[in-house]
Every structure is written in C-alpha cells, then in structure tokens.
CSV table of C-alpha atoms and ligand atoms in Angstrom, one decimal:
chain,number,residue,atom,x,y,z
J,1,UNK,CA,60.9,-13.8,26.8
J,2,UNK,CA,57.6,-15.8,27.4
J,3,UNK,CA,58.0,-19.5,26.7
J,4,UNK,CA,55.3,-21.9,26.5
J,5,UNK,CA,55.6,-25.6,26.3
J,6,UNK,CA,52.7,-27.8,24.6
J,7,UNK,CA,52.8,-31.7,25.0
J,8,UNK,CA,54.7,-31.7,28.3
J,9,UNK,CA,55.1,-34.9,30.5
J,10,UNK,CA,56.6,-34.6,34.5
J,11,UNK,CA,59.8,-35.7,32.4
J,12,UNK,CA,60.3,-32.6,30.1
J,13,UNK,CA,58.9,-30.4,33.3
J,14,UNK,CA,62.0,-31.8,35.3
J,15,UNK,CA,64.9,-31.1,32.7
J,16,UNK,CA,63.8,-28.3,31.8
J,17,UNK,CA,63.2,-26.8,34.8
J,18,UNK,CA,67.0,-28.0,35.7
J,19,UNK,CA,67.9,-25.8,33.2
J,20,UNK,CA,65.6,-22.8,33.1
J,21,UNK,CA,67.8,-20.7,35.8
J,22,UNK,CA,70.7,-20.3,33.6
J,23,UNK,CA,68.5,-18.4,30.9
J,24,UNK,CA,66.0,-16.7,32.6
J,25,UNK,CA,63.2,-17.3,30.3
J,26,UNK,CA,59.4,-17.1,31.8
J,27,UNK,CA,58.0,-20.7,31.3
J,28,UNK,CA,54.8,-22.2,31.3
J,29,UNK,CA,53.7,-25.9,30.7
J,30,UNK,CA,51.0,-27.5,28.9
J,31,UNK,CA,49.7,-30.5,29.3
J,32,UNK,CA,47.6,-30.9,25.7
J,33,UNK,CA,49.1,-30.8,22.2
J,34,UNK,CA,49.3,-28.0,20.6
J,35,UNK,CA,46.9,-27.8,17.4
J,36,UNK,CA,44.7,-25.4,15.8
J,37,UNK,CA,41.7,-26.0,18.1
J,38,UNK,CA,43.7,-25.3,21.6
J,39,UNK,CA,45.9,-22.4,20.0
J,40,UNK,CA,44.5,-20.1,21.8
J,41,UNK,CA,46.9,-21.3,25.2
J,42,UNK,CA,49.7,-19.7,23.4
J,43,UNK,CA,48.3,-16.5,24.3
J,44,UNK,CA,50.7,-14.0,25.4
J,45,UNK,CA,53.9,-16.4,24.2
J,46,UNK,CA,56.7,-14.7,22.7
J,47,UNK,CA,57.6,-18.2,21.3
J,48,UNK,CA,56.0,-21.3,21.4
J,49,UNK,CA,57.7,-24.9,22.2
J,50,UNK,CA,56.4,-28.2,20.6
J,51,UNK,CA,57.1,-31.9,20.5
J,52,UNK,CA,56.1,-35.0,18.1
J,53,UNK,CA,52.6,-35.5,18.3
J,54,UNK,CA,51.9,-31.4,18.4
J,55,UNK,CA,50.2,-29.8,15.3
J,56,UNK,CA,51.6,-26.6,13.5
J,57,UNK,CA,49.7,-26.4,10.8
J,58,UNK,CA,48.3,-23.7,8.8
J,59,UNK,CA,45.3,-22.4,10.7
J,60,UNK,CA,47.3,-22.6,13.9
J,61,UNK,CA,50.4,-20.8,12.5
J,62,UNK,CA,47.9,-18.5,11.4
J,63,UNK,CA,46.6,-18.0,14.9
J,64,UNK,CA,50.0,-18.1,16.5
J,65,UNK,CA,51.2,-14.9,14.0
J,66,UNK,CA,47.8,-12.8,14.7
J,67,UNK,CA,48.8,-13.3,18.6
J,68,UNK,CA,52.6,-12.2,18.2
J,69,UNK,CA,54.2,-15.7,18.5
J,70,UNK,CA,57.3,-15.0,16.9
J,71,UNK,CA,59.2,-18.3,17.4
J,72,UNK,CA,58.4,-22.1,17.2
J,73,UNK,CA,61.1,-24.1,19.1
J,74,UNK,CA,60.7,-27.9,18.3
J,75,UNK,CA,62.4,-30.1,20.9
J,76,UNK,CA,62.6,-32.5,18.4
J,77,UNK,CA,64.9,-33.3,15.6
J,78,UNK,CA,61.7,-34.0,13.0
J,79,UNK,CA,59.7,-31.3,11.7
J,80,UNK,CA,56.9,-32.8,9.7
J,81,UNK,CA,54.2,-31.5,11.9
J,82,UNK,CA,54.8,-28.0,11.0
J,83,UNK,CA,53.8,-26.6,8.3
J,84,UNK,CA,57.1,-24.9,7.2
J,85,UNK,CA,55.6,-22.8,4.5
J,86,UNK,CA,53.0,-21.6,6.6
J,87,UNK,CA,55.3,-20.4,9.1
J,88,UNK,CA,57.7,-18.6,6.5
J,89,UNK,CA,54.4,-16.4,5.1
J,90,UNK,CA,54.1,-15.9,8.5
J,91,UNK,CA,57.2,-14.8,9.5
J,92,UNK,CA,57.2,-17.2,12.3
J,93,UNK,CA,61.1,-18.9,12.2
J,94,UNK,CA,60.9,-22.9,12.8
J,95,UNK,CA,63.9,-24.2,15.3
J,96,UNK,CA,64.7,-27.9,16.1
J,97,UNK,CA,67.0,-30.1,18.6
J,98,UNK,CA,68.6,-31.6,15.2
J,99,UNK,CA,70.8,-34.2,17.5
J,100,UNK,CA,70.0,-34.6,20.7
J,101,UNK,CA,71.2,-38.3,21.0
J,102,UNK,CA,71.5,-40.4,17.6
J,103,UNK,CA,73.0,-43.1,20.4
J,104,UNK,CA,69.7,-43.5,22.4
J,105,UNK,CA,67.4,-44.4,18.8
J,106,UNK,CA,70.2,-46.0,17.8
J,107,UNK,CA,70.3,-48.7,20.8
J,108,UNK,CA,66.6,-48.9,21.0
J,109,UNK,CA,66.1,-49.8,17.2
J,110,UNK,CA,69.0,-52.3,18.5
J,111,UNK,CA,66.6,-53.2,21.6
J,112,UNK,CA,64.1,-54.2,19.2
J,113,UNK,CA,66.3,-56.2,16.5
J,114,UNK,CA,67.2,-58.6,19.7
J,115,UNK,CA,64.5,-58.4,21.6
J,116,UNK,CA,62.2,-59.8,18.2
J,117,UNK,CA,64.9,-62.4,17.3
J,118,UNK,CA,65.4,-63.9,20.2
J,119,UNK,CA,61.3,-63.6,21.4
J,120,UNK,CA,62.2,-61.8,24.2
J,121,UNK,CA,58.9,-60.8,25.0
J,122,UNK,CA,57.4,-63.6,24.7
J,123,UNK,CA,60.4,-65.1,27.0
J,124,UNK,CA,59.9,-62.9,29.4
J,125,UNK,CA,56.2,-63.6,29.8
J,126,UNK,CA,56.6,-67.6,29.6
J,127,UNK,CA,59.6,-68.2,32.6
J,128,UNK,CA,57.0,-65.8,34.9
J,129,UNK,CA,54.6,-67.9,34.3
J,130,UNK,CA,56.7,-71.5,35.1
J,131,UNK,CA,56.9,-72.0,31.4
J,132,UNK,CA,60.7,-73.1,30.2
J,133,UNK,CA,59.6,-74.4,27.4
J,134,UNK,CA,61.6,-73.1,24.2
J,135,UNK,CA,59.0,-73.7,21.8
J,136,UNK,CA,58.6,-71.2,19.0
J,137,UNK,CA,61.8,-68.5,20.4
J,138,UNK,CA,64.3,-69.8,17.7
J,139,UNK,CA,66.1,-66.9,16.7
J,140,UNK,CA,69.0,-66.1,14.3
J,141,UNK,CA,72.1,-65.0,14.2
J,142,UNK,CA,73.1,-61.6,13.3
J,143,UNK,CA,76.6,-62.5,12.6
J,144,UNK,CA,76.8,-62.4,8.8
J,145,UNK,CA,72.9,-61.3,8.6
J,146,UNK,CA,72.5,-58.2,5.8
J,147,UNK,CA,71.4,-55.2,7.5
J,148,UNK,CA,69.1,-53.0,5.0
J,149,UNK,CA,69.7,-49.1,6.5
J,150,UNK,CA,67.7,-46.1,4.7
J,151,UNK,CA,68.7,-42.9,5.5
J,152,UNK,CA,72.3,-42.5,6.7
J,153,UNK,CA,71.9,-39.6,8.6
J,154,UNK,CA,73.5,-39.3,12.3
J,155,UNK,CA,71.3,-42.1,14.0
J,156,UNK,CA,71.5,-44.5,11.2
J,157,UNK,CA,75.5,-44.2,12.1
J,158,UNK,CA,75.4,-45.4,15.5
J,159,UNK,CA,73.1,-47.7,14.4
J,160,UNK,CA,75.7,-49.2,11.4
J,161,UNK,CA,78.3,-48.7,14.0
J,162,UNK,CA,76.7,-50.8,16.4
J,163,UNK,CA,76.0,-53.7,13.5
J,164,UNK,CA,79.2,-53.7,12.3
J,165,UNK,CA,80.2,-54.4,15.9
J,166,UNK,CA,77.9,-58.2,15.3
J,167,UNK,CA,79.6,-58.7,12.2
J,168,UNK,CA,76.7,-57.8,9.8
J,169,UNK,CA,77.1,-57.1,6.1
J,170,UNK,CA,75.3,-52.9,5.3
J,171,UNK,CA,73.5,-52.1,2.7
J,172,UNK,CA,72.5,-48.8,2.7
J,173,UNK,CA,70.2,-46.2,0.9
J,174,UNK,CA,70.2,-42.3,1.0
J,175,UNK,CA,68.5,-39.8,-1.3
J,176,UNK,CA,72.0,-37.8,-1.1
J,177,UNK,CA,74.7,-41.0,-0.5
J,178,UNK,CA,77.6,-40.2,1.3
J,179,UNK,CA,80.4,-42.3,-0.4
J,180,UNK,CA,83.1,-40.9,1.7
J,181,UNK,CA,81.0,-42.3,5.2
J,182,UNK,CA,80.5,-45.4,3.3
J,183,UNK,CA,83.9,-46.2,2.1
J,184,UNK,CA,85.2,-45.2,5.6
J,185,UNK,CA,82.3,-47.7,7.7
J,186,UNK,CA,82.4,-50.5,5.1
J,187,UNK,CA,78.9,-50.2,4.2
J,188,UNK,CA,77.4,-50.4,0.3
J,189,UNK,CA,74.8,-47.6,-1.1
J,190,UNK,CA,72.4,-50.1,-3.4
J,191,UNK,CA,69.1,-48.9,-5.2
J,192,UNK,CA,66.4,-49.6,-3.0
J,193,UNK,CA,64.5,-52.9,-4.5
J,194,UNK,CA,68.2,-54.5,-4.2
J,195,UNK,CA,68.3,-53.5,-0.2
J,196,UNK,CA,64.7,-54.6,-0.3
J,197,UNK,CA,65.5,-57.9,-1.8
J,198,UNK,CA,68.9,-58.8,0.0
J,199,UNK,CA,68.0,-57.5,3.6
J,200,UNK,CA,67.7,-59.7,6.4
J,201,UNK,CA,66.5,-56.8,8.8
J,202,UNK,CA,65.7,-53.7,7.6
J,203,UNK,CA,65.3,-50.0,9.7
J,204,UNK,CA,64.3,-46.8,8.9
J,205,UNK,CA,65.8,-43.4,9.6
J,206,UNK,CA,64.9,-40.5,6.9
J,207,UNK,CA,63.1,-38.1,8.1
J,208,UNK,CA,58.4,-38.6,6.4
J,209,UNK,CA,58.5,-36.0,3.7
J,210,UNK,CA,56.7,-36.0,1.0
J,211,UNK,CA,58.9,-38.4,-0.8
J,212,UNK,CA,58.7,-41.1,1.8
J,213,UNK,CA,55.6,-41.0,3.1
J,214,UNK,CA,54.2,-44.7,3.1
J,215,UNK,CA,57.2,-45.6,0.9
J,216,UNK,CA,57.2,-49.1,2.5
J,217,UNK,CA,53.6,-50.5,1.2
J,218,UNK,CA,52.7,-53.1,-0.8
J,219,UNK,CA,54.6,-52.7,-3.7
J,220,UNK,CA,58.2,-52.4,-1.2
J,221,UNK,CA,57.0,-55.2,1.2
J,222,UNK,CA,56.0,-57.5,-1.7
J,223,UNK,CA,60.3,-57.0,-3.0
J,224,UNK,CA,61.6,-57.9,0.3
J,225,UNK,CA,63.2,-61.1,1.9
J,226,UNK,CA,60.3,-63.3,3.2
J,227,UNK,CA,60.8,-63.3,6.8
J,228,UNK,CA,62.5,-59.8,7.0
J,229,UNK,CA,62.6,-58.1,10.1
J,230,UNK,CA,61.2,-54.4,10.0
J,231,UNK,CA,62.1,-52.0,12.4
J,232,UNK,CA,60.6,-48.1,12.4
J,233,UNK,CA,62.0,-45.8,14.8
J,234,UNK,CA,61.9,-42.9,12.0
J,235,UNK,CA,57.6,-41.9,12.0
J,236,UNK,CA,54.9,-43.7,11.8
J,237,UNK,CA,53.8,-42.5,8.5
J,238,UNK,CA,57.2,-44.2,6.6
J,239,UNK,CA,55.0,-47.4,7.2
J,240,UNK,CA,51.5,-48.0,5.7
J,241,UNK,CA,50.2,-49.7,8.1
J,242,UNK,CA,47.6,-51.7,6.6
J,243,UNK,CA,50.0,-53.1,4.1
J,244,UNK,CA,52.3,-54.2,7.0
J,245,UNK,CA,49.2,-55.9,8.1
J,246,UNK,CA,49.2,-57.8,4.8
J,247,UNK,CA,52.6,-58.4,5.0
J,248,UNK,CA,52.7,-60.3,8.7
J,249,UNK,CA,49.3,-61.7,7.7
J,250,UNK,CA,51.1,-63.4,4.3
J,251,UNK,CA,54.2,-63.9,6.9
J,252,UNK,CA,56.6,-62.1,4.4
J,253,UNK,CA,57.2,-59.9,7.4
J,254,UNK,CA,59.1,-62.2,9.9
J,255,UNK,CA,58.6,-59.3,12.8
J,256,UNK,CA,58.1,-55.6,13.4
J,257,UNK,CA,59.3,-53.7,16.0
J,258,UNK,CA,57.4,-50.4,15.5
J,259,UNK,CA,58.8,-47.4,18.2
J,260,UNK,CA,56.1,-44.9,15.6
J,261,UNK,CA,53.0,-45.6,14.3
J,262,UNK,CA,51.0,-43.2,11.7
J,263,UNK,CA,47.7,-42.9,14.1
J,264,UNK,CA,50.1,-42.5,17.5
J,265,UNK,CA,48.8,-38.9,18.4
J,266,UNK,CA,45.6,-40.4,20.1
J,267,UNK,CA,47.7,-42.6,22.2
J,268,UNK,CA,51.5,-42.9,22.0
J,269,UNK,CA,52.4,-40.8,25.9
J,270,UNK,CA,49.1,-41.4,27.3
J,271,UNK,CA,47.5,-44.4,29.8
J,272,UNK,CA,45.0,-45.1,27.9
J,273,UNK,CA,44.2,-48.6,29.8
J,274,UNK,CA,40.9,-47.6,31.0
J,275,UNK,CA,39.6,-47.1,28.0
J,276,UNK,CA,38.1,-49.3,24.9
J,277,UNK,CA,40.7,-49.3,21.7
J,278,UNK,CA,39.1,-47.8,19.1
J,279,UNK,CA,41.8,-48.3,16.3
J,280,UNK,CA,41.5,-51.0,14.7
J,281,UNK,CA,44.5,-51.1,12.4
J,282,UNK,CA,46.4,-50.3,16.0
J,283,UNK,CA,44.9,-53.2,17.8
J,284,UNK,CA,45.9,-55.7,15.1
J,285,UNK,CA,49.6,-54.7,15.0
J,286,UNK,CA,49.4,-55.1,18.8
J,287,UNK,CA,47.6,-58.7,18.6
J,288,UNK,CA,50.7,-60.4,16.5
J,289,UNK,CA,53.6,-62.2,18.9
J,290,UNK,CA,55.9,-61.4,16.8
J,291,UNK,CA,55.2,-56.9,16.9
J,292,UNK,CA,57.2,-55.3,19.2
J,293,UNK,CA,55.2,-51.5,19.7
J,294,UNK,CA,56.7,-49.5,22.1
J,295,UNK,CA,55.3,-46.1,22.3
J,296,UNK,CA,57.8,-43.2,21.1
J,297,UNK,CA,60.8,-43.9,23.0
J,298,UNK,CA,63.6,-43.8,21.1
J,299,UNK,CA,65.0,-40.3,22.3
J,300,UNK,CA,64.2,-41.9,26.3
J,301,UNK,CA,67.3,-41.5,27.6
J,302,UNK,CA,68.2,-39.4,30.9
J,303,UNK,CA,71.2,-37.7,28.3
J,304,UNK,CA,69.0,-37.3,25.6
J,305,UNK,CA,66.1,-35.1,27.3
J,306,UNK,CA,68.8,-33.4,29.2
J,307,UNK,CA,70.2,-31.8,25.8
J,308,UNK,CA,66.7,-31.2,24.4
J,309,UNK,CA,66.2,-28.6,27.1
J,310,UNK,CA,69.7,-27.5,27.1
J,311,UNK,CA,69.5,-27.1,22.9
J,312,UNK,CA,66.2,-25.8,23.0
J,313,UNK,CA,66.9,-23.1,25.7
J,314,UNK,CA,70.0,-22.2,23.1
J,315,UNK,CA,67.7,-22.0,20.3
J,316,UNK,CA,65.2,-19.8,21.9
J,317,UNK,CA,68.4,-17.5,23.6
J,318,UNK,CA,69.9,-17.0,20.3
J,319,UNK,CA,66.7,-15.9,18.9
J,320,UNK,CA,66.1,-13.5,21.9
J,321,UNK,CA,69.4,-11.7,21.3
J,322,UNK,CA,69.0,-11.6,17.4
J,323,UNK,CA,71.9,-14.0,16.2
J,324,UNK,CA,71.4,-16.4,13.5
J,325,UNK,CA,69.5,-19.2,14.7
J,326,UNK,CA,72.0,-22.7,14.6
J,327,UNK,CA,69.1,-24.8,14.1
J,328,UNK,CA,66.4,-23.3,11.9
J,329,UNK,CA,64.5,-25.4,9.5
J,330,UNK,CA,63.2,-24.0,6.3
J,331,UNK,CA,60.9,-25.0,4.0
J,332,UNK,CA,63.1,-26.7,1.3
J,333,UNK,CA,64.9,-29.1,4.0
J,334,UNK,CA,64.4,-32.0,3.7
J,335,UNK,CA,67.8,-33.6,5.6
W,401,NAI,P1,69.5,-36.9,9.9
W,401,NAI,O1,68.9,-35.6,9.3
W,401,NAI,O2,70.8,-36.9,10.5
W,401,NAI,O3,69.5,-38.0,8.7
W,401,NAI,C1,68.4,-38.2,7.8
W,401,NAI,C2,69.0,-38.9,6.6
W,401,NAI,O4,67.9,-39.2,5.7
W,401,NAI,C3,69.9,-38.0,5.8
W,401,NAI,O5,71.1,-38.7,5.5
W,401,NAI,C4,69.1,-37.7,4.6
W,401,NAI,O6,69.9,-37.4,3.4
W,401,NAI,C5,68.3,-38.9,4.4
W,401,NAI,N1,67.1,-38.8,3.6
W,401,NAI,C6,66.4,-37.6,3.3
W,401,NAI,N2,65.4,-37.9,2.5
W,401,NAI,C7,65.5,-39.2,2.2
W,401,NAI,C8,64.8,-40.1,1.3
W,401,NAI,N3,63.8,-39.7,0.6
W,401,NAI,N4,65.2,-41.4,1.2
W,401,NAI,C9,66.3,-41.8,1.9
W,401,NAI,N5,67.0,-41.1,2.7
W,401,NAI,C10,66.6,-39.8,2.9
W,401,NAI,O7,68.3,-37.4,10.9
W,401,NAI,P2,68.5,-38.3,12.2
W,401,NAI,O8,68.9,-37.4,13.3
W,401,NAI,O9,69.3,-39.5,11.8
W,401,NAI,O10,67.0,-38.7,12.4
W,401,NAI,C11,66.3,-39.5,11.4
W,401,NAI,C12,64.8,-39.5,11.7
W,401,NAI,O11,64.6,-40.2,12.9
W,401,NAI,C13,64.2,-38.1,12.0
W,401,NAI,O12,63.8,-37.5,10.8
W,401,NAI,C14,63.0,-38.4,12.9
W,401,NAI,O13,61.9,-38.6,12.1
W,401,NAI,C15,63.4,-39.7,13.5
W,401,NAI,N6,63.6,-39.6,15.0
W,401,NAI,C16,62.9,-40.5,15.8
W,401,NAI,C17,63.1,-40.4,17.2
W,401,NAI,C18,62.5,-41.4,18.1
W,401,NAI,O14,62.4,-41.1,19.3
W,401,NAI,N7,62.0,-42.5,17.6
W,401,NAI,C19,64.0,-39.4,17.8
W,401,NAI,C20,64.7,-38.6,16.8
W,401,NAI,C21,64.5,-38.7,15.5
C-alpha cells in the first residue's frame, strides 16, 4: 500500500514516521497542498492523505480515480474540502480522524476567551517594554457570564465542561439538540437569535456546510450582545469576514479570537514574513487590539497529532484488508 501525504509540516513527518513501522505502509511526503493543479504527485498512490487547507474537488477527484487512487484519508475531523459527491461517482471512499482531541480545540478556544478578556496580548507586549500601566486591559468576569455554544458536538463538550468549571450560564444551539447531554451538563438549547441576543461570548463548533456557511454576517452580528466576544475555532468560512469587520468597526463586536479564517489557505502554516500582505480583509482583522488570529492550531497538541497518525494509519489498514471503514464520510453527513 502506497501512501502519500499532501500538506505535510516536519511535525506530521515526525508522528507519523513514529508510527509508520507498525503498519508497514510505503509513505511519501509532500510539501504543497493537494489541489487539482498539483494532482499529478499522487501518481502511483494507492491512497492519498490530506489535511485542512488541501483541495479535493471535482477535477482533482477526477484525476485521482483515472490514476487508481482508491482512498482519501483526511487527518482531519472536517471534510468540507472534499467534494463528497465527486468522490462517491468516483468510487474513491472519503476517511477522517473524526476525534482526535476535542480537549486540545477545546482549551485553545479557552486560550483565546482569557487571553481577549484580560488583553493578554496586549499585556504581554506593554510589561516587555517597561510599560505597567493598566490602561485599557479591564476585563470581565466569566463567573455568571452567558456562554452562547453552536454545535454541541464532542469539542463543544469539553469546551461547556470547561465553562461550567468558571461558573458560566450555556446556552446552546444544535441542528439535531441533544436534550439528554443537556439536561445531564445543565446547559439550555435556545433558537439562535435568543443565544445571539443573551450571549456574553459566543464560539463556534458545527462543522461549514452548506447550511452554515457565513451564517454569522450581518444580519446574526447585528442580533447580538454589543460587546460580545466571538470566538471561531470551527472554519473560517462560519464567519463572513467583512461583516465581522463591520461589526468591530461599529464596536458591537467587543473581540474576536479567530484560530480559522475563510482566505487561510494562502497563509495559515506558512512564514510568510518576507513577503508584502496582499489580503486586505486579512490585514484588517490583524490591525484591531482587540483580534486574537492565531493560525490553525487548535488540534496542536503533542496528543492530538499523535492519534491523527495512529487513526489515520487505522483508517488506511482497515481499507487495505477490506473491512468496513470506522470513519468514512459520505455525502449526506453533515455531523
Ligand atoms: P462533531 O461532529 O462532534 O460536532 C458537530 C456538531 O455540530 C454536531 O453536534 C452537529 O449536530 C452540529 N451541527 C451540524 N450542523 C449544524 C448546524 N447547521 N447548526 C448547528 N449545529 C450543527 O464535531 P467536532 O469534533 O466537535 O468538531 C466541530 C468542528 O470543529 C469540525 O467540523 C471542524 O470544522 C472544527 N475543527 C477545528 C479544529 C481546529 O484545529 N481549529 C480541529 C478539529 C475540528
């Protein structure tokens, strides 16, 4: 079995390269994303292996099936970069890392909650430079706050697990509501304009489908709490960006702590210091003091990457020897 990785950092090299022995698989590593222009690495793949910011659509599924790629392994638990009806025509199963740690998004949409409140960045930056001065790092408490959660899938768990834990109220939203979780963790399913309008800080964790792409623009941000806190770690796309502009611009958006972004696949795991910003929508959410971007890190944790290889290389066994495949996606999923 010919594996070949698109997207790869020194990081996903490392564990997977831990675990490669144990299955035996022939692996090679790409630097570049996968997409239809650059599909022609996968040559001589029996299955190719993608991340985020890799492209699966159409023509490159196309490409993928005339060259006898028979498998796409995600290692990652979202799928909207592939075009899952493309790959069905095709023949071509779809396998993902569904959970590979809900803990380590979980504490990083945490990470950015605090660090916003209580300015840490702009704390951090002041006592370096001899500056004590307290002067515009008031922050709140998040004892009694309202927590607006949508989706209420494994991640958004830990994450109501760890609020909870400060003493916030949870309002939640779910296309399919789980009143059994939410009876059990003491959290309420509203409709959305009343999480909207009660929500002190509000986070994101469906997965972009059709449904939710840019669901928070205008019309969302004008409903909610002036000063709310926004936090994205679900993808970029969730977010129209130029309405969040709007929004900190009008200062109904009190911060935004942003671990996605809709444009990111041009820079999100790249240095790109060298070089002149050409997005301009991405330069303006990094110019605000009170936007937190931080670049696709949510799943950056030493136990997180260590199960994406150990679940992908599971995946890609279980579709070597013929058994049903754990983790496929398929078209209609959209949880
Ligand atoms: P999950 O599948 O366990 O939960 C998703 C939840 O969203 C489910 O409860 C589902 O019913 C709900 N949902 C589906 N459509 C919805 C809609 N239209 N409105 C409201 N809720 C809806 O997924 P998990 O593991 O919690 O991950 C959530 C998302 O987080 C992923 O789809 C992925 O995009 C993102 N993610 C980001 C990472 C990062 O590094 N920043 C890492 C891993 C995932």
């Amino acid at each position: 079995m010919k594996v070949i990785l698109f997207g790869t950092q020194p990081y996903d090299r490392e564990s997977f390269e831990r675990i490669r022995p144990a299955f035996g698989f022939e692996v090679c590593y790409h630097r570049s994303h996968l997409n239809a222009s650059n599909v022609a690495l996968a040559r001589g793949a029996d299955a190719v292996c993608i991340f985020v910011n890799d492209v699966a659509d159409a023509d490159t599924i196309r490409e993928l099936a005339a060259m006898g790629v028979k498998l796409i392994a995600l290692r990652c638990a979202g799928f909207n970069n592939v075009d899952l009806t493309a790959a069905a025509r095709y023949g071509i199963p779809v396998v993902r890392v569904p959970a590979y740690s809900p803990h380590a998004v979980a504490e990083h949409a945490v990470a950015l909650m605090l660090a916003l409140n209580r300015k840490i960045h702009r704390a951090y930056w002041r006592t370096r430079d001899g500056n004590f001065s307290l002067h515009g790092l008031m922050g709140f408490d998040m004892y009694g706050k309202t927590a607006g959660i949508i989706g209420t899938g494994k991640i958004a768990r830990e994450l109501i697990r760890i609020l909870k834990g400060f003493g916030m109220e949870v309002l939640a939203y779910d296309l399919y509501p789980d009143e059994a979780y939410a009876a059990g963790a003491g959290i309420t399913y509203v409709p959305l304009e009343e999480l909207y309008r009660r929500s002190d800080i509000i986070s994101l964790h469906c997965p972009l489908t059709d449904r939710t792409r840019y669901m928070i623009g205008d019309v969302a941000i004008s409903q909610m709490k002036p000063g709310v806190v926004l936090i994205n770690t679900g993808r970029g796309q969730l977010i129209h960006s130029e309405a969040l502009i709007d929004g900190l611009k009008e200062k109904r958006i009190g911060a935004a702590g942003l671990d996605v972004y809709e444009e990111e696949a041009g820079y999100f795991y790249e240095d790109t210091s060298d070089r002149i910003m050409d997005d301009d929508v991405l330069a303006r959410l990094l110019s605000f003091n009170n936007v937190i971007v931080t670049s696709h890190q949510g799943f950056f944790t030493r136990e997180a990457l260590d199960n994406i290889a150990r679940i992908t290389m599971l995946n890609i066994s279980e579709f070597e020897v013929g058994k049903k495949l754990t983790n496929e996606v398929r078209a209609e999923s959209d949880r």
